[in-house]
mmCIF file of C-alpha atoms and ligand atoms in Angstrom:
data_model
loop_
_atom_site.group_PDB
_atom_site.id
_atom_site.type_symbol
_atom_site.label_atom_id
_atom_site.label_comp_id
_atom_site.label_asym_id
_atom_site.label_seq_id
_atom_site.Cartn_x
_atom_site.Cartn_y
_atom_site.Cartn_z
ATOM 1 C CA UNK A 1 73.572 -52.127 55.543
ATOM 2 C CA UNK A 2 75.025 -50.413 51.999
ATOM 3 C CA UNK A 3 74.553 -52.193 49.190
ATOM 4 C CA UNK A 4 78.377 -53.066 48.856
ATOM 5 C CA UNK A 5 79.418 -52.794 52.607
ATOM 6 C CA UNK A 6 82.377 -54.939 53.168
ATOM 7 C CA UNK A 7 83.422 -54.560 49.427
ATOM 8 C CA UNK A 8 86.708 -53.372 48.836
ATOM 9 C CA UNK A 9 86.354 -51.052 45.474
ATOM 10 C CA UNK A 10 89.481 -49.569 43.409
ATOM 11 C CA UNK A 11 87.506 -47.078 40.687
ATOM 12 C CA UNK A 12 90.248 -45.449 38.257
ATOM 13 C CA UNK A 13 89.888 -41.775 37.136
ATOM 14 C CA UNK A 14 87.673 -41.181 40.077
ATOM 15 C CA UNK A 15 89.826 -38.227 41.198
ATOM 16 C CA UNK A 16 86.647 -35.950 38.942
ATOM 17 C CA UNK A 17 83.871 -36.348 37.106
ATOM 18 C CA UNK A 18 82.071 -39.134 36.983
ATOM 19 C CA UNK A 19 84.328 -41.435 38.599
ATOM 20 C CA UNK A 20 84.366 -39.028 41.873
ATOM 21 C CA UNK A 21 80.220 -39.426 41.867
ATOM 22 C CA UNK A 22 81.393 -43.330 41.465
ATOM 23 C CA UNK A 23 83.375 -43.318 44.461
ATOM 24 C CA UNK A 24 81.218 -40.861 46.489
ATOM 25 C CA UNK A 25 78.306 -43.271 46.063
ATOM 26 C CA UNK A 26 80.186 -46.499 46.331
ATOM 27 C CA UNK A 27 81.705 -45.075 49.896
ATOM 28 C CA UNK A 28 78.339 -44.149 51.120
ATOM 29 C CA UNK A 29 76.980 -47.479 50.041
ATOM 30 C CA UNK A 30 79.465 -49.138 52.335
ATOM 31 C CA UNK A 31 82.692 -49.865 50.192
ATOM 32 C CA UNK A 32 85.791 -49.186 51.070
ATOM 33 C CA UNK A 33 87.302 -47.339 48.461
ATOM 34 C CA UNK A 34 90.845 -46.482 46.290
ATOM 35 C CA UNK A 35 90.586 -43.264 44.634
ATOM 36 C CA UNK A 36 92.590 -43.597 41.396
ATOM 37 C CA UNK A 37 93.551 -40.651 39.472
ATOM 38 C CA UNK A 38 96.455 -39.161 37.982
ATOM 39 C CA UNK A 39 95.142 -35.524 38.361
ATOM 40 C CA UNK A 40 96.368 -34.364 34.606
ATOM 41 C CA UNK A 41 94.688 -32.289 32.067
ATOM 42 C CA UNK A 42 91.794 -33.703 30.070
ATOM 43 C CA UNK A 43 94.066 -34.485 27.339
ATOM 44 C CA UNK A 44 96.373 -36.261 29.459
ATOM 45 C CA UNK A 45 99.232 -34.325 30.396
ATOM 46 C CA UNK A 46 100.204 -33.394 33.340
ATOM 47 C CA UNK A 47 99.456 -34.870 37.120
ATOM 48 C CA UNK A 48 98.084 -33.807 40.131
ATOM 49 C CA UNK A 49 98.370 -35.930 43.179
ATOM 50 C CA UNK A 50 95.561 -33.852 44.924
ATOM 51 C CA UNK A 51 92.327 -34.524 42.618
ATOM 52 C CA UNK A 52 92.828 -38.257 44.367
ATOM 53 C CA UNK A 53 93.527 -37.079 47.316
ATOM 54 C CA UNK A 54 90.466 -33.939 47.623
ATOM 55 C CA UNK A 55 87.899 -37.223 46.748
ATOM 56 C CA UNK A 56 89.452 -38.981 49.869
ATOM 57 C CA UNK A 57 88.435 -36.359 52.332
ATOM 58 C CA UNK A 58 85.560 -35.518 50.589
ATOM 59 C CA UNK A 59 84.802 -39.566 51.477
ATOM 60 C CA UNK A 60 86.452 -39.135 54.642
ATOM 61 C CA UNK A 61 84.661 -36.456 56.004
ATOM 62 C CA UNK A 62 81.230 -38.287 55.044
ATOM 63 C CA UNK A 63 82.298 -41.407 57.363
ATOM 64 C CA UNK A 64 83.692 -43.361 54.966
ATOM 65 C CA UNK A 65 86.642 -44.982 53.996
ATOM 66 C CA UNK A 66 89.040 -44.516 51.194
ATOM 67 C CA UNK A 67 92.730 -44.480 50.093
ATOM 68 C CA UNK A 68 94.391 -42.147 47.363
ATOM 69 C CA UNK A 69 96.564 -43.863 44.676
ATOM 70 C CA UNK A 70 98.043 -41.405 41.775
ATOM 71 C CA UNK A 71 99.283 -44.666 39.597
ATOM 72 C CA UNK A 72 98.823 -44.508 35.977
ATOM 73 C CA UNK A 73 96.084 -46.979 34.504
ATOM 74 C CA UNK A 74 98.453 -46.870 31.435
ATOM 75 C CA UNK A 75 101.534 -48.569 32.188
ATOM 76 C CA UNK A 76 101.450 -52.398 34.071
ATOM 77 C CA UNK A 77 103.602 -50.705 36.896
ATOM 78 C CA UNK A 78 100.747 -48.338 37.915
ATOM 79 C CA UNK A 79 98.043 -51.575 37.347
ATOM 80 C CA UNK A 80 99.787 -53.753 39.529
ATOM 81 C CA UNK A 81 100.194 -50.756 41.742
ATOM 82 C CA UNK A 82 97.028 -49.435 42.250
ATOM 83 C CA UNK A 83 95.224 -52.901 42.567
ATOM 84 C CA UNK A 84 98.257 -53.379 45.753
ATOM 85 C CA UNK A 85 97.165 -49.633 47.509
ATOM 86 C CA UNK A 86 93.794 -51.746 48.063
ATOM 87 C CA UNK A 87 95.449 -54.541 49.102
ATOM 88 C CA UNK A 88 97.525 -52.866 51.583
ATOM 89 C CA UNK A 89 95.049 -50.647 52.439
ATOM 90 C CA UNK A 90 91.866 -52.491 52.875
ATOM 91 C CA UNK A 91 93.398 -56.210 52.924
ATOM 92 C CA UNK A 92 91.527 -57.456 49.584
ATOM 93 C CA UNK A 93 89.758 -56.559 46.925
ATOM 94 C CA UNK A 94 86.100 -56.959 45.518
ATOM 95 C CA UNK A 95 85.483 -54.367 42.721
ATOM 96 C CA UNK A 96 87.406 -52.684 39.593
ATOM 97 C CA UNK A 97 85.940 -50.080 38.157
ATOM 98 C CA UNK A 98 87.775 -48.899 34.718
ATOM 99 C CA UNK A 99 87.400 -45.542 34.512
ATOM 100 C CA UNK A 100 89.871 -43.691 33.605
ATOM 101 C CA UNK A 101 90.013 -41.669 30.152
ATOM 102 C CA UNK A 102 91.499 -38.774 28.207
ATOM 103 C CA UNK A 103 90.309 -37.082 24.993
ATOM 104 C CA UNK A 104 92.403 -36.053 21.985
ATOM 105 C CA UNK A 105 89.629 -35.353 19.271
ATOM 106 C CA UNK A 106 91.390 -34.372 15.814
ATOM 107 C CA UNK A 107 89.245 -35.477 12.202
ATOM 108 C CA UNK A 108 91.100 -38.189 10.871
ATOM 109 C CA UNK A 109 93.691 -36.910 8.478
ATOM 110 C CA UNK A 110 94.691 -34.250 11.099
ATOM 111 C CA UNK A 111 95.246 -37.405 13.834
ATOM 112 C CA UNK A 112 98.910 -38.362 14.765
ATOM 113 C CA UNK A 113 100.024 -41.611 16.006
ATOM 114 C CA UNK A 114 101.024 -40.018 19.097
ATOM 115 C CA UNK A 115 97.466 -39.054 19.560
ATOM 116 C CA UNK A 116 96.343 -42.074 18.497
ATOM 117 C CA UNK A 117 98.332 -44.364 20.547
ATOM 118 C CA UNK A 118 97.557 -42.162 24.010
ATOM 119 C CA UNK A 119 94.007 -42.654 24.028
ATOM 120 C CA UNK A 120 94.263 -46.259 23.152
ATOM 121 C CA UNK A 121 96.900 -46.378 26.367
ATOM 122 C CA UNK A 122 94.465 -45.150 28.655
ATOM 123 C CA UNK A 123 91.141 -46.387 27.730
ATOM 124 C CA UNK A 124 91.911 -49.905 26.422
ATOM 125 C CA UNK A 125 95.340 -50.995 27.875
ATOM 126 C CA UNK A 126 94.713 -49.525 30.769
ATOM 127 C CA UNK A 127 91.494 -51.497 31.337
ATOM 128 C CA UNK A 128 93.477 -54.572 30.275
ATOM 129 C CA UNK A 129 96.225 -54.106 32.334
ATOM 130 C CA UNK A 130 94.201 -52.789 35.440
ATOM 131 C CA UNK A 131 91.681 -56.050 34.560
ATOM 132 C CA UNK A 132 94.337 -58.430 34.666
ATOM 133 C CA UNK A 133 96.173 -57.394 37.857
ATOM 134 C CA UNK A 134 92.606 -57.685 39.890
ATOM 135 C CA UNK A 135 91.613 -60.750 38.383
ATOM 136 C CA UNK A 136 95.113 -62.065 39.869
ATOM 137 C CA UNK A 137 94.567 -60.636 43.058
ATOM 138 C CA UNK A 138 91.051 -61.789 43.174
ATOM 139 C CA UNK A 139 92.086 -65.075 42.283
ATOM 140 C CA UNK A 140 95.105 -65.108 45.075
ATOM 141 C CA UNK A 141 91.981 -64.320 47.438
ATOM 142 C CA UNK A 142 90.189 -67.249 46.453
ATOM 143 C CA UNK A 143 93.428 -69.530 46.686
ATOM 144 C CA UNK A 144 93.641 -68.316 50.545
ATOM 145 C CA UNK A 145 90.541 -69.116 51.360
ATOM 146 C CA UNK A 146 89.255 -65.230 51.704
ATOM 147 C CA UNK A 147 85.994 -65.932 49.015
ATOM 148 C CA UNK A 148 85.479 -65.878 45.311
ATOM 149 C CA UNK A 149 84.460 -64.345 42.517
ATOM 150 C CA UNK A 150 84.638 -60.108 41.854
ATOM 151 C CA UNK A 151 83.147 -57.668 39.750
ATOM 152 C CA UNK A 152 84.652 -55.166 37.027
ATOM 153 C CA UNK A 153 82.658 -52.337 35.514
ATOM 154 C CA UNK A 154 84.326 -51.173 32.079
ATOM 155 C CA UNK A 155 83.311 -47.944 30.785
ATOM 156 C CA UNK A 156 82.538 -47.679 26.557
ATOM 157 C CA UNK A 157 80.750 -45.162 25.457
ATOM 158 C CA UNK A 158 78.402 -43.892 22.460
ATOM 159 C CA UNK A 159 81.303 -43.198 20.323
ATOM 160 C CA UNK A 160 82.748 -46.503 20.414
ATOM 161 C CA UNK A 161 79.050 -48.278 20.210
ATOM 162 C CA UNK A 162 78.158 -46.290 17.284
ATOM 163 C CA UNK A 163 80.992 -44.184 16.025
ATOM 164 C CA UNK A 164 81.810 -40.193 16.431
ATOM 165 C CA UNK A 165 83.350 -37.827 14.216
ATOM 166 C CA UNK A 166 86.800 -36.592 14.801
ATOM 167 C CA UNK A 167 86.717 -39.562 17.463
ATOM 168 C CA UNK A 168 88.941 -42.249 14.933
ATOM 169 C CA UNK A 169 90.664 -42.447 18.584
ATOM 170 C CA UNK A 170 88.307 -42.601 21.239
ATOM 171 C CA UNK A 171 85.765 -44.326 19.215
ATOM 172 C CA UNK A 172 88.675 -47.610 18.142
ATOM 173 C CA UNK A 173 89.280 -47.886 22.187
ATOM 174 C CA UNK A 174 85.815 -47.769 23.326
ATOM 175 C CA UNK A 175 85.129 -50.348 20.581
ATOM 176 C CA UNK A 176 87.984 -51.845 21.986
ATOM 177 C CA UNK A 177 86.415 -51.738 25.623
ATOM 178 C CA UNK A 178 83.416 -53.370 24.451
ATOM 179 C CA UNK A 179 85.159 -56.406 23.140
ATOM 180 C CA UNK A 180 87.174 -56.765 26.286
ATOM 181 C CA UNK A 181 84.312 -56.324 28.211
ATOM 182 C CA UNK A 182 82.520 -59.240 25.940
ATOM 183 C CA UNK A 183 85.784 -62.073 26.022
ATOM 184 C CA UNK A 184 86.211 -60.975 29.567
ATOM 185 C CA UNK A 185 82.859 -61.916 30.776
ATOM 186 C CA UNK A 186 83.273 -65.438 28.670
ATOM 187 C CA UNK A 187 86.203 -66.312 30.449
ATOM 188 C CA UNK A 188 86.217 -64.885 33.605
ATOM 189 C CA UNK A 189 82.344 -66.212 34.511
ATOM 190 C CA UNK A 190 83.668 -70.055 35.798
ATOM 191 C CA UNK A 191 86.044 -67.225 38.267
ATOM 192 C CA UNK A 192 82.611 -65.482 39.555
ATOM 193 C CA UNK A 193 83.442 -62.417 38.139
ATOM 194 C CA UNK A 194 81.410 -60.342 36.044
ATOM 195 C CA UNK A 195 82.302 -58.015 33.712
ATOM 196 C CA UNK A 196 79.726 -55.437 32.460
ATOM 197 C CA UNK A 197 80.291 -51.889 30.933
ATOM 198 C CA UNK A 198 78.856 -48.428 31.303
ATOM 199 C CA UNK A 199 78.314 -46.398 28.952
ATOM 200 C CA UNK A 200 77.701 -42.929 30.082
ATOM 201 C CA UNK A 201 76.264 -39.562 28.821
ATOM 202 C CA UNK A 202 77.104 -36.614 31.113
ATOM 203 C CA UNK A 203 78.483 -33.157 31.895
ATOM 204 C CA UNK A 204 81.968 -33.519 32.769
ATOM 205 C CA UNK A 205 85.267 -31.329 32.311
ATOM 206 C CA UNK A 206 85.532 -33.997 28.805
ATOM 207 C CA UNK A 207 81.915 -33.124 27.605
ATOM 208 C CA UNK A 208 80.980 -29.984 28.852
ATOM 209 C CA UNK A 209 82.692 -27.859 25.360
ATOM 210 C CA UNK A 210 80.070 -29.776 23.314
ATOM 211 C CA UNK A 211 77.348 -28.069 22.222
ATOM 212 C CA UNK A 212 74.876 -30.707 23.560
ATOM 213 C CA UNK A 213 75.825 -29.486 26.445
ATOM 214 C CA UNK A 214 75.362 -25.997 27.066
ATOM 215 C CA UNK A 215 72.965 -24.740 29.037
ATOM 216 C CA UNK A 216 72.172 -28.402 30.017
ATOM 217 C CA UNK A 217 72.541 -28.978 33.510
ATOM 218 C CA UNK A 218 70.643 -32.011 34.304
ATOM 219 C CA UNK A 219 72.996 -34.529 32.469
ATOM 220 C CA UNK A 220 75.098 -35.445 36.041
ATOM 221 C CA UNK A 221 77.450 -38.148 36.853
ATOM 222 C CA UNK A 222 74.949 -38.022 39.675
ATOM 223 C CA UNK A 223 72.142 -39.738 37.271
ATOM 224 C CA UNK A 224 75.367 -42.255 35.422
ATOM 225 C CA UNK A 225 76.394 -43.795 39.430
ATOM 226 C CA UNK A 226 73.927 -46.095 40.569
ATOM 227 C CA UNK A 227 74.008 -47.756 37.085
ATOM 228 C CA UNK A 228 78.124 -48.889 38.411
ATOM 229 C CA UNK A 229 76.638 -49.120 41.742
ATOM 230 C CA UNK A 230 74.145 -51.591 40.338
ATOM 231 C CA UNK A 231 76.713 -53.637 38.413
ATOM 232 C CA UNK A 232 79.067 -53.727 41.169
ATOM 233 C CA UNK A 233 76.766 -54.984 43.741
ATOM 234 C CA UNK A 234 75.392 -58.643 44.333
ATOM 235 C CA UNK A 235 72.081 -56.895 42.745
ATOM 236 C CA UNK A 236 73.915 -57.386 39.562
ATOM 237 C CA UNK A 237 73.508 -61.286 40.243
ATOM 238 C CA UNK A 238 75.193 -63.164 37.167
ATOM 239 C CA UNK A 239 74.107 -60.858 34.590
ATOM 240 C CA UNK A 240 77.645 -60.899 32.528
ATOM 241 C CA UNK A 241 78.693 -58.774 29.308
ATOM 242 C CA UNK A 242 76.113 -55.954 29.382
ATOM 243 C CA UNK A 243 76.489 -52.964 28.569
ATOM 244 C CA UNK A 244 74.588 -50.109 30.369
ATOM 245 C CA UNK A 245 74.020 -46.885 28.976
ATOM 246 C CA UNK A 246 73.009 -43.818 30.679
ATOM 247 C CA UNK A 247 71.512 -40.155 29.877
ATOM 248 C CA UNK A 248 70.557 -38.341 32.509
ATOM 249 C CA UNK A 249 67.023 -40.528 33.752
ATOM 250 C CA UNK A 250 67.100 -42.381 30.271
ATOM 251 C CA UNK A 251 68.490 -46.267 31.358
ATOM 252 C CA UNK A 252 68.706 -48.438 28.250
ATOM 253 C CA UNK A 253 71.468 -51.222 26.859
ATOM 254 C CA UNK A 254 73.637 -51.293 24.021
ATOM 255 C CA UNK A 255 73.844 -55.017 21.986
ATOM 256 C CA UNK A 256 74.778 -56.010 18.545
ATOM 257 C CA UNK A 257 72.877 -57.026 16.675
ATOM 258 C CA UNK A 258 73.188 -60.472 13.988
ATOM 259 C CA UNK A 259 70.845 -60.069 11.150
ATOM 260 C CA UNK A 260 68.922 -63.804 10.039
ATOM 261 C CA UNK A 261 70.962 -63.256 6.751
ATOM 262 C CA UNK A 262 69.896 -65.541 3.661
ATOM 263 C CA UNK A 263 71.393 -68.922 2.735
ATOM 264 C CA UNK A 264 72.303 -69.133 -1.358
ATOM 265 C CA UNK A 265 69.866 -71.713 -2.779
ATOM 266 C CA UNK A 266 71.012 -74.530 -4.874
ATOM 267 C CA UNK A 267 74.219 -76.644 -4.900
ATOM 268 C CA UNK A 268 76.917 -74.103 -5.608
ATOM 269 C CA UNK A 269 76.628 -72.371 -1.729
ATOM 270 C CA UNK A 270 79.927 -69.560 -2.788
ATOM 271 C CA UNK A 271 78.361 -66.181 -3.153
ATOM 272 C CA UNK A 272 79.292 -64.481 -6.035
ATOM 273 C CA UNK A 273 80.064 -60.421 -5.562
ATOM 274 C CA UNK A 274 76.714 -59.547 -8.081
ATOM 275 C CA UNK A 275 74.811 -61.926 -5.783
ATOM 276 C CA UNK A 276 75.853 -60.402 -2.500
ATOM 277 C CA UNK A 277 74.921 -56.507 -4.580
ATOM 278 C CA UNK A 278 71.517 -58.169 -5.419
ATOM 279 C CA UNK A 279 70.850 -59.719 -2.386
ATOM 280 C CA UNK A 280 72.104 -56.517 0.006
ATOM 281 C CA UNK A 281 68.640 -55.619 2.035
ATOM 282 C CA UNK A 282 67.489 -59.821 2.661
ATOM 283 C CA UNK A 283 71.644 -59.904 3.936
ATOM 284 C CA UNK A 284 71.773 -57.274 5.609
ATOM 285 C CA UNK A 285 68.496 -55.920 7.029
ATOM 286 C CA UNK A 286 65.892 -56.882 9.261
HETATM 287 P P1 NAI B 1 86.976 -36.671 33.356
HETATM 288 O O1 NAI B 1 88.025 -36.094 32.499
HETATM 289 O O2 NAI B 1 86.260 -35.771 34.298
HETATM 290 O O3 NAI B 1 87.511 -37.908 34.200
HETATM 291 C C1 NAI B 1 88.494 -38.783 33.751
HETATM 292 C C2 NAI B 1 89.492 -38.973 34.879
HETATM 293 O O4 NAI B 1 90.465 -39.948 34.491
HETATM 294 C C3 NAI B 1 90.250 -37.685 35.192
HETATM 295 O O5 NAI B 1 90.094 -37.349 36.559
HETATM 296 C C4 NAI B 1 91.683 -38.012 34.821
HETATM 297 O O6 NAI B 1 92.658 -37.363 35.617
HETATM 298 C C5 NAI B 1 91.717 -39.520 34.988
HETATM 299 N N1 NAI B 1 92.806 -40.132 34.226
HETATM 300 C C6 NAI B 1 93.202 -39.843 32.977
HETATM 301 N N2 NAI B 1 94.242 -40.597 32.617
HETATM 302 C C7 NAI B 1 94.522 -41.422 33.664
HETATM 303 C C8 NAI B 1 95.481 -42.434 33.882
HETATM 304 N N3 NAI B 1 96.390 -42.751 32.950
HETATM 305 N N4 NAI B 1 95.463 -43.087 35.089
HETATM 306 C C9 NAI B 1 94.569 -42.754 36.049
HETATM 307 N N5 NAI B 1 93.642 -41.782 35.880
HETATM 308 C C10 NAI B 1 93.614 -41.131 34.709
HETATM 309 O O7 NAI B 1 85.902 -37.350 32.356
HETATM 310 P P2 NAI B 1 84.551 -38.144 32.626
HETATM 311 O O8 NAI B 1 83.535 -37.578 31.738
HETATM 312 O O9 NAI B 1 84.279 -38.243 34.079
HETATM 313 O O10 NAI B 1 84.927 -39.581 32.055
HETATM 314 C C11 NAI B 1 84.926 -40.788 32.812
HETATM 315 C C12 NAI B 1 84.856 -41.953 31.845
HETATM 316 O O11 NAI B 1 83.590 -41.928 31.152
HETATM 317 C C13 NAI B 1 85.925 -41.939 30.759
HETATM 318 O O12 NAI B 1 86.340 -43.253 30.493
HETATM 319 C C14 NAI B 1 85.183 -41.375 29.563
HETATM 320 O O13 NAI B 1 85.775 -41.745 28.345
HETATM 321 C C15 NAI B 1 83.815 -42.002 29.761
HETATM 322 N N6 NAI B 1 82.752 -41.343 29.043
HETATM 323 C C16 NAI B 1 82.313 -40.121 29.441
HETATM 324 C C17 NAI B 1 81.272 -39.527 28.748
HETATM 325 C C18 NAI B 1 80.654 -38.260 29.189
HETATM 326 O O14 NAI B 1 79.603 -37.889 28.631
HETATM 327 N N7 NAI B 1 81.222 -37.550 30.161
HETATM 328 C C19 NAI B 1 80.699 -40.138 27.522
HETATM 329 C C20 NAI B 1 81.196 -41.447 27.256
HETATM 330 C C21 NAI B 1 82.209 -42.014 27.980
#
């Protein structure tokens, strides 16, 4: 038995990169499957209704099952869509894995709203809006009697953790991501659902230009899959609000952090501006 046999998954972007080795590992491990993608260029334009559909044979001819849907993550129509393809397909639904992304690097000064506003679209209202559409569905599930509780895997990333440059973009929805993925697993855990985030490091069509990259081949999705797989699966148990990074066979976690700070002595408890300069390494290290 696979580790999410009788799990119906719905993994966005998974047309290439890493969300193909997503659904490729998720099929063999037993789930049935919708293949999201739009199929367009890295920086968004475009569509191709066969990258969804080449990852459904692909699945298909390894004994699995899977469906193609070519909705947008971006716009509630293709949400409420795509989460439905599952439905209709498979009956229910278990797992949402938010995938999907686009780039549009440009330094800051250079960036256009346009630019900006795309990336957010994808990455951080598509999450929401693909989020919220399972979480109904998952909840219309438990209302039938057909089980509770679900899992959704966000994906953040380095950039939004720590910041990139020429990233103003990517690095705001990532961010963005992260805090989802944080209220999300607050209010969703009385629901059973968990809500965790990867945050991934690997040769892909959106990486493989940087110079960390060349010559580098053993940065995979292969080695960035079984850390979804893992949060997707009952091994996950509870563990809600995590984020999960992953580097070819480096594992590790992001968190932020709180420093202990320093309470003002005396009566008058208002920091003054001069105080907070003085004070600056006892507030703000360690
Ligand atoms: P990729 O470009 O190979 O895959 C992204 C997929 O999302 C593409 O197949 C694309 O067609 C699809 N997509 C784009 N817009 C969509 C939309 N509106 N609706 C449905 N599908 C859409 O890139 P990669 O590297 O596989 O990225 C996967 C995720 O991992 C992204 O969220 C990315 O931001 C994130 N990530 C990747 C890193 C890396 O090192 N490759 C680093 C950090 C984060």
């Amino acid at each position: 038995m696979g580790l999410l046999t009788g799990k119906v998954a719905v993994i966005t972007g998974s047309g290439g990169g890493i969300g193909r080795a997503y659904a490729l590992l998720f099929a063999k491990e037993g789930a049935k499957v919708v293949v999201n993608d739009v199929g367009g260029a890295r920086d968004g334009s475009g569509a191709d209704t066969s990258a969804a559909a080449k990852v459904v044979e692909e699945i298909k001819a390894a004994g699995g099952e899977a469906v193609a849907s070519t909705d947008s993550v971006a716009t509630s129509n293709g949400a409420a869509n795509l989460i439905q393809v599952g439905v209709q397909a498979f009956g229910r639904v278990d797992v949402l894995v938010n995938n999907a992304g686009i780039l549009r690097d440009k330094t800051f000064l250079k960036m256009d709203e346009e630019m900006w506003s795309s990336v957010l679209a994808v990455h951080l209202t598509g999450a929401f809006l693909c989020s919220q559409q399972f979480v109904k569905q998952v909840l219309a599930q438990k209302a039938a009697g057909a089980g509770e509780g679900g899992r959704i895997v966000n994906t953040t990333s380095v950039s939004g953790m720590l910041g990139n440059f020429g990233q103003a973009n990517y690095a705001a929805a990532k961010a963005g991501v992260y805090g989802l993925t944080r209220t999300l697993s607050i209010e969703l855990q009385k629901q059973k659902i968990t809500v965790n985030a990867v945050a991934p490091i690997a040769k892909t069509r959106m990486t493989e230009d940087l110079p960390m990259f060349h010559g580098v081949d053993s940065l995979t999705p292969d080695h960035i899959a079984p850390a979804a797989l893992f949060l997707a699966s009952d091994l996950c148990g509870d563990r809600t609000g995590h984020v999960l990074a992953v580097m070819g066979a480096r594992m590790y976690a992001f968190k932020v952090i709180e420093t202990a700070g320093k309470f003002k002595d005396g009566d008058d408890t208002v920091w003054t501006a001069q105080e907070i300069a003085d004070n600056w390494d006892a507030i703000a290290k360690g």
